[in-house]
Tab-separated table of C-alpha atoms in Angstrom:
chain	number	residue	atom	x	y	z
A	154	MET	CA	-14.478	11.533	3.085
A	155	ALA	CA	-13.517	9.160	5.893
A	156	LEU	CA	-13.665	6.096	3.649
A	157	LEU	CA	-10.697	7.345	1.599
A	158	ARG	CA	-8.293	7.220	4.574
A	159	SER	CA	-6.345	9.977	2.853
A	160	ILE	CA	-3.255	9.765	5.075
A	161	ALA	CA	-2.654	6.150	4.080
A	162	VAL	CA	-3.340	6.818	0.393
A	163	VAL	CA	-1.099	9.895	0.283
A	164	SER	CA	1.825	8.210	2.059
A	165	SER	CA	1.690	5.124	-0.157
A	166	SER	CA	-0.097	5.605	-3.478
A	167	VAL	CA	0.391	9.338	-4.014
A	168	ALA	CA	4.016	9.192	-2.835
A	169	THR	CA	4.637	6.345	-5.276
A	170	ILE	CA	3.122	8.328	-8.149
A	171	ILE	CA	5.214	11.401	-7.298
A	172	SER	CA	8.331	9.227	-7.094
A	173	ALA	CA	7.703	8.015	-10.647
A	174	MET	CA	6.610	11.362	-12.126
A	175	LEU	CA	9.185	13.752	-10.630
A	176	PRO	CA	12.003	12.734	-13.001
A	177	PHE	CA	9.850	13.663	-16.001
A	178	PHE	CA	9.018	17.080	-14.551
A	179	LEU	CA	12.629	17.744	-13.567
A	180	TYR	CA	14.721	16.198	-16.316
A	181	SER	CA	12.634	15.651	-19.472
A	182	THR	CA	11.467	17.934	-22.249
A	183	ILE	CA	7.969	16.437	-22.280
A	184	SER	CA	5.174	19.015	-22.134
A	185	THR	CA	4.341	20.026	-18.562
A	186	SER	CA	0.625	20.118	-19.388
A	187	TYR	CA	0.777	16.511	-20.619
A	188	LEU	CA	2.692	15.424	-17.530
A	189	LEU	CA	0.161	17.155	-15.267
A	190	MET	CA	-2.676	15.450	-17.098
A	191	MET	CA	-1.031	12.042	-16.576
A	192	PHE	CA	-0.330	12.870	-12.934
A	193	PHE	CA	-3.976	13.709	-12.252
A	194	VAL	CA	-5.181	10.616	-14.132
A	195	LEU	CA	-2.972	8.447	-11.909
A	196	LEU	CA	-4.058	10.403	-8.836
A	197	LEU	CA	-7.712	9.825	-9.695
A	198	GLY	CA	-7.034	6.120	-10.179
A	199	ALA	CA	-5.181	5.881	-6.869
A	200	PHE	CA	-7.931	7.530	-4.822
A	201	THR	CA	-10.646	5.582	-6.631
A	202	ILE	CA	-9.033	2.154	-6.297
A	203	HIS	CA	-6.718	2.402	-3.276
A	204	GLY	CA	-8.984	4.842	-1.477
A	205	VAL	CA	-12.631	4.023	-2.151
A	206	LEU	CA	-12.676	0.497	-3.596
A	207	THR	CA	-10.040	-1.121	-1.383
A	208	HIS	CA	-11.405	0.395	1.813
A	209	ALA	CA	-15.026	-0.319	0.908
A	210	PHE	CA	-14.271	-4.030	0.491
A	211	ASN	CA	-11.903	-4.181	3.464
A	212	ASP	CA	-14.181	-2.300	5.870
A	213	TYR	CA	-17.188	-4.375	4.860
A	214	MET	CA	-15.485	-7.749	5.279
A	215	ASP	CA	-13.710	-6.720	8.506
A	216	TYR	CA	-17.099	-5.592	9.836
A	217	LEU	CA	-18.604	-8.998	9.038
A	218	SER	CA	-15.688	-10.886	10.625
A	219	GLY	CA	-15.794	-8.658	13.702
A	220	THR	CA	-12.157	-7.598	13.790
A	221	ASP	CA	-12.889	-3.865	13.502
A	222	ALA	CA	-15.248	-4.115	16.489
A	223	TYR	CA	-12.365	-5.264	18.702
A	224	SER	CA	-9.700	-2.945	17.243
A	225	PRO	CA	-8.204	-0.192	19.432
A	226	ALA	CA	-8.953	2.010	16.388
A	227	ILE	CA	-6.146	4.536	16.801
A	228	LEU	CA	-4.843	4.422	13.228
A	229	SER	CA	-5.908	0.843	12.572
A	230	GLY	CA	-9.370	-0.695	12.617
A	231	GLY	CA	-10.658	0.493	9.264
A	232	SER	CA	-12.083	3.870	8.279
A	233	ARG	CA	-14.843	3.543	10.949
A	234	VAL	CA	-17.540	4.687	8.507
A	235	ILE	CA	-19.724	1.756	9.607
A	236	GLN	CA	-18.980	2.106	13.315
A	237	ASP	CA	-19.637	5.867	13.198
A	238	GLY	CA	-22.930	5.407	11.351
A	239	ILE	CA	-21.763	7.306	8.249
A	240	ILE	CA	-22.433	4.426	5.828
A	241	THR	CA	-24.443	1.268	6.495
A	242	PRO	CA	-22.852	-2.123	5.683
A	243	PRO	CA	-25.239	-2.915	2.772
A	244	VAL	CA	-24.597	0.495	1.180
A	245	LEU	CA	-20.831	0.078	1.611
A	246	TRP	CA	-21.010	-3.308	-0.121
A	247	LEU	CA	-22.998	-1.799	-3.002
A	248	ILE	CA	-20.424	1.002	-3.368
A	249	GLY	CA	-17.596	-1.515	-3.609
A	250	LYS	CA	-19.411	-3.947	-5.889
A	251	TRP	CA	-20.653	-1.420	-8.431
A	252	LEU	CA	-17.422	0.530	-8.457
A	253	ALA	CA	-15.513	-2.694	-9.199
A	254	ILE	CA	-17.939	-3.540	-11.999
A	255	ALA	CA	-17.632	-0.020	-13.460
A	256	LEU	CA	-13.826	-0.224	-13.393
A	257	LEU	CA	-13.784	-3.633	-15.067
A	258	VAL	CA	-16.179	-2.436	-17.772
A	259	THR	CA	-13.942	0.590	-18.290
A	260	ALA	CA	-10.912	-1.703	-18.571
A	261	PHE	CA	-12.732	-3.803	-21.183
A	262	VAL	CA	-13.664	-0.740	-23.239
A	263	LEU	CA	-10.099	0.596	-23.034
A	264	ALA	CA	-8.797	-2.766	-24.277
A	265	LEU	CA	-11.201	-2.614	-27.229
A	266	PHE	CA	-9.638	0.707	-28.212
A	267	SER	CA	-6.112	-0.723	-27.783
A	268	TYR	CA	-5.320	1.105	-24.530
A	269	TYR	CA	-3.869	-2.108	-23.184
A	270	ILE	CA	-1.603	-0.645	-20.508
A	271	LEU	CA	-4.387	1.388	-18.902
A	272	SER	CA	-6.695	-1.600	-19.112
A	273	PHE	CA	-4.131	-3.860	-17.460
A	274	LEU	CA	-3.473	-1.342	-14.676
A	275	LEU	CA	-7.189	-1.077	-13.886
A	276	VAL	CA	-7.536	-4.859	-13.737
A	277	ILE	CA	-4.531	-5.110	-11.406
A	278	GLY	CA	-6.089	-2.492	-9.134
A	279	VAL	CA	-9.454	-4.250	-8.964
A	280	TRP	CA	-7.743	-7.613	-8.462
A	281	ALA	CA	-5.712	-6.251	-5.562
A	282	ALA	CA	-8.738	-4.721	-3.826
A	283	ALA	CA	-10.962	-7.773	-4.323
A	284	SER	CA	-8.386	-10.475	-3.606
A	285	TYR	CA	-7.212	-8.696	-0.453
A	286	SER	CA	-10.621	-8.688	1.232
A	287	LEU	CA	-13.261	-10.748	-0.532
A	288	PRO	CA	-13.860	-14.499	-0.219
A	289	PRO	CA	-12.944	-17.039	-1.384
A	290	LEU	CA	-9.384	-15.643	-1.550
A	291	ARG	CA	-9.511	-13.024	1.246
A	292	LEU	CA	-5.708	-12.843	1.161
A	293	SER	CA	-5.458	-10.291	3.963
A	294	TYR	CA	-6.661	-13.062	6.286
A	295	ARG	CA	-3.758	-15.312	5.287
A	296	PRO	CA	-0.116	-14.792	6.329
A	297	PHE	CA	2.154	-13.349	3.624
A	298	LEU	CA	-0.422	-13.757	0.849
A	299	GLY	CA	-2.100	-10.432	1.540
A	300	GLU	CA	1.163	-8.568	1.039
A	301	TRP	CA	2.479	-10.464	-1.965
A	302	GLY	CA	-0.751	-11.380	-3.724
A	303	SER	CA	-2.486	-8.024	-3.380
A	304	LEU	CA	-0.618	-5.115	-1.768
A	305	PHE	CA	2.773	-5.458	-3.435
A	306	PRO	CA	1.544	-5.781	-7.052
A	307	SER	CA	-0.929	-2.950	-6.507
A	308	ILE	CA	1.700	-0.446	-5.322
A	309	LEU	CA	4.385	-1.795	-7.664
A	310	PHE	CA	2.337	-1.303	-10.826
A	311	LEU	CA	1.134	2.102	-9.656
A	312	GLY	CA	4.805	3.062	-9.412
A	313	LEU	CA	5.499	1.696	-12.883
A	314	ALA	CA	2.372	3.201	-14.432
A	315	GLY	CA	3.613	6.748	-15.089
A	316	PRO	CA	6.805	5.872	-17.004
A	317	TRP	CA	5.094	2.958	-18.751
A	318	LEU	CA	2.274	5.164	-20.030
A	319	ILE	CA	4.445	8.172	-20.870
A	320	VAL	CA	7.406	6.572	-22.674
A	321	GLY	CA	6.048	3.089	-23.375
A	322	GLU	CA	8.769	1.336	-21.394
A	323	ILE	CA	9.996	0.982	-17.820
A	324	PRO	CA	13.420	2.555	-17.162
A	325	VAL	CA	15.666	0.947	-14.561
A	326	TRP	CA	15.273	3.925	-12.212
A	327	ALA	CA	11.480	3.549	-12.391
A	328	ALA	CA	11.677	-0.153	-11.532
A	329	GLN	CA	13.998	0.627	-8.608
A	330	ASN	CA	11.693	3.348	-7.288
A	331	ALA	CA	8.589	1.208	-7.619
A	332	VAL	CA	10.102	-1.811	-5.851
A	333	ILE	CA	11.542	0.222	-2.974
A	334	ASN	CA	8.355	2.223	-2.447
A	335	ALA	CA	6.259	-0.957	-2.496
A	336	LEU	CA	8.499	-2.676	0.066
A	337	PHE	CA	8.452	0.368	2.338
A	338	CYS	CA	4.660	0.374	2.044
A	339	LEU	CA	4.495	-3.293	3.069
A	340	ALA	CA	6.659	-2.505	6.093
A	341	TRP	CA	4.436	0.230	7.499
A	342	VAL	CA	1.309	-1.801	6.761
A	343	MET	CA	2.788	-4.570	8.933
A	344	VAL	CA	3.303	-2.045	11.749
A	345	HIS	CA	-0.277	-0.897	11.115
A	346	HIS	CA	-1.464	-4.463	11.857
A	347	ILE	CA	0.298	-4.742	15.228
A	348	PRO	CA	-2.330	-2.911	17.353
A	349	ASP	CA	-4.996	-5.169	15.800
A	350	LEU	CA	-3.167	-8.358	16.763
A	351	ASP	CA	-5.721	-9.509	19.339
A	352	ALA	CA	-8.704	-8.174	17.411
A	353	ASP	CA	-7.629	-10.087	14.306
A	354	LYS	CA	-7.312	-13.315	16.301
A	355	ARG	CA	-10.861	-12.873	17.636
A	356	ALA	CA	-12.342	-12.373	14.176
A	357	VAL	CA	-14.527	-15.064	12.580
A	358	PRO	CA	-12.846	-16.307	10.487
A	359	ALA	CA	-9.608	-15.400	12.258
A	360	LYS	CA	-7.586	-12.781	10.395
A	361	ARG	CA	-4.193	-14.486	10.355
A	362	THR	CA	-2.032	-11.673	9.088
A	363	SER	CA	1.725	-12.128	8.907
A	364	VAL	CA	1.874	-10.228	12.206
A	365	VAL	CA	-0.511	-12.713	13.846
A	366	TRP	CA	1.411	-15.662	12.382
A	367	PHE	CA	4.760	-14.444	13.732
A	368	ALA	CA	3.273	-13.657	17.157
A	369	ASP	CA	1.567	-17.058	17.400
A	370	THR	CA	4.603	-18.965	16.131
A	371	PHE	CA	7.461	-17.215	17.934
A	372	GLY	CA	5.883	-14.987	20.592
A	373	ARG	CA	4.422	-11.467	20.700
A	374	TYR	CA	7.821	-9.769	20.557
A	375	TYR	CA	8.157	-11.111	17.018
A	376	ALA	CA	5.025	-9.302	15.819
A	377	ARG	CA	7.499	-6.668	14.594
A	378	PHE	CA	9.358	-9.135	12.355
A	379	PRO	CA	7.269	-8.793	9.175
A	380	ALA	CA	7.994	-5.056	9.207
A	381	LEU	CA	11.686	-5.740	9.818
A	382	LEU	CA	11.791	-8.229	6.942
A	383	TYR	CA	10.262	-5.807	4.457
A	384	LEU	CA	12.414	-2.909	5.642
A	385	GLY	CA	15.425	-5.198	5.293
A	386	ALA	CA	14.378	-6.085	1.756
A	387	ALA	CA	14.039	-2.388	0.908
A	388	GLY	CA	17.453	-1.830	2.478
A	389	LEU	CA	19.012	-4.492	0.269
A	390	CYS	CA	17.965	-2.388	-2.716
A	391	ILE	CA	20.812	-0.069	-1.711
A	392	ILE	CA	23.048	-2.589	-3.515
A	393	TRP	CA	20.841	-2.259	-6.605
A	394	LEU	CA	21.062	1.538	-6.542
A	395	GLY	CA	24.810	1.409	-5.884
A	396	PHE	CA	26.971	4.387	-6.815
A	397	ASP	CA	24.961	5.136	-9.952
A	398	ARG	CA	22.422	6.962	-7.775
A	399	VAL	CA	24.599	7.945	-4.846
A	400	TRP	CA	22.230	10.560	-3.349
A	401	ALA	CA	19.272	8.200	-3.597
A	402	THR	CA	21.409	5.497	-1.987
A	403	GLY	CA	22.393	7.840	0.835
A	404	THR	CA	18.800	8.925	1.518
A	405	LEU	CA	17.513	5.359	1.487
A	406	THR	CA	20.279	4.303	3.874
A	407	ILE	CA	19.233	7.004	6.341
A	408	THR	CA	15.467	6.448	6.133
A	409	ILE	CA	15.758	2.662	6.362
A	410	SER	CA	18.140	2.912	9.311
A	411	ILE	CA	15.733	5.188	11.203
A	412	ALA	CA	12.789	2.923	10.366
A	413	LEU	CA	14.627	-0.211	11.508
A	414	PHE	CA	15.645	1.499	14.758
A	415	LEU	CA	12.040	2.521	15.495
A	416	VAL	CA	10.586	-0.913	14.754
A	417	LEU	CA	13.226	-2.625	16.908
A	418	LYS	CA	12.699	-0.118	19.722
A	419	MET	CA	8.882	-0.042	19.857
A	420	ASP	CA	6.820	-1.816	22.488
A	421	VAL	CA	4.338	-3.936	20.541
A	422	GLU	CA	1.984	-3.948	23.547
A	423	ASN	CA	1.796	-0.138	23.595
A	424	HIS	CA	-0.769	0.708	20.920
A	425	GLN	CA	-0.279	4.460	21.248
A	426	GLN	CA	3.471	4.142	20.760
A	427	VAL	CA	3.102	1.774	17.809
A	428	SER	CA	0.672	4.182	16.144
A	429	SER	CA	3.022	7.115	16.804
A	430	TYR	CA	5.899	5.217	15.237
A	431	GLU	CA	3.675	4.289	12.306
A	432	LYS	CA	3.151	7.996	11.607
A	433	ILE	CA	6.931	8.473	11.522
A	434	LEU	CA	7.237	5.517	9.134
A	435	LEU	CA	4.640	7.143	6.866
A	436	LEU	CA	6.743	10.310	6.822
A	437	LEU	CA	9.910	8.318	6.118
A	438	ALA	CA	8.136	6.528	3.252
A	439	MET	CA	7.198	9.870	1.707
A	440	ILE	CA	10.722	11.261	2.129
A	441	THR	CA	12.134	8.127	0.505
A	442	ALA	CA	9.695	8.334	-2.407
A	443	ALA	CA	10.478	12.007	-3.028
A	444	ALA	CA	14.244	11.456	-2.835
A	445	LEU	CA	14.080	8.539	-5.247
A	446	GLY	CA	12.158	10.761	-7.653
A	447	ILE	CA	14.621	13.643	-7.408
A	448	PHE	CA	17.884	11.701	-7.439
A	449	ILE	CA	17.903	9.509	-10.514
């Protein structure tokens, strides 16, 4: 289904889940059947919230503001389900609204039965999807707030979810993996926004992403700076990993170095090149997530 935008979900949400679950499959004595059950529960949650709900809200609001109409639509510009006539705007809104309601009701019921962690994770997911796109917050239309108010907590807690649910606590390695994967995700999302720079500025209201803010404040060359900042932050986590996880440190050093080189090298005016580099960043994010899961 086009609305899911599976490539984006797999390279962010699914990679984050795998990064958190691999150590249990490889190094624990916990039943494989139980681990598989937890993996598929998290996978279902990721595709439901990060795939359907987030994109339903985002596509609907970006359609109303007009930004998707002006997008070059290579990798960016939404799922195109409205533009391609697959789903009408009113139906897309109903999908998002009723799915959000169903998830919140489920969270409430889970809390009644003392499944507080699952309940909390569902609420975080709905919050991230709604706050990112829907008024009055519409954080994706505000510089920095979209990343830190919605995207980062959504990916972070998805990365923490597996260990938290399985062992009832968050090991240091799990926190490290979740933070690094979330920062890498923010970085490629910022690259994802670069081709939509002009489209976002033409939207009503204007979609002032961090990319737009940097370009307006310092010049178009600096549209790459949000991605560089988040890659740099992920790179600083090398200090956190240190020599305790030397292979993870080595892999992260390589993937971050390649990512930084590509973002510095790319021509922000060349939408095809930016989108090609984004695909490489998605691959690097998945390699990083897998390595962090293997080398703990």
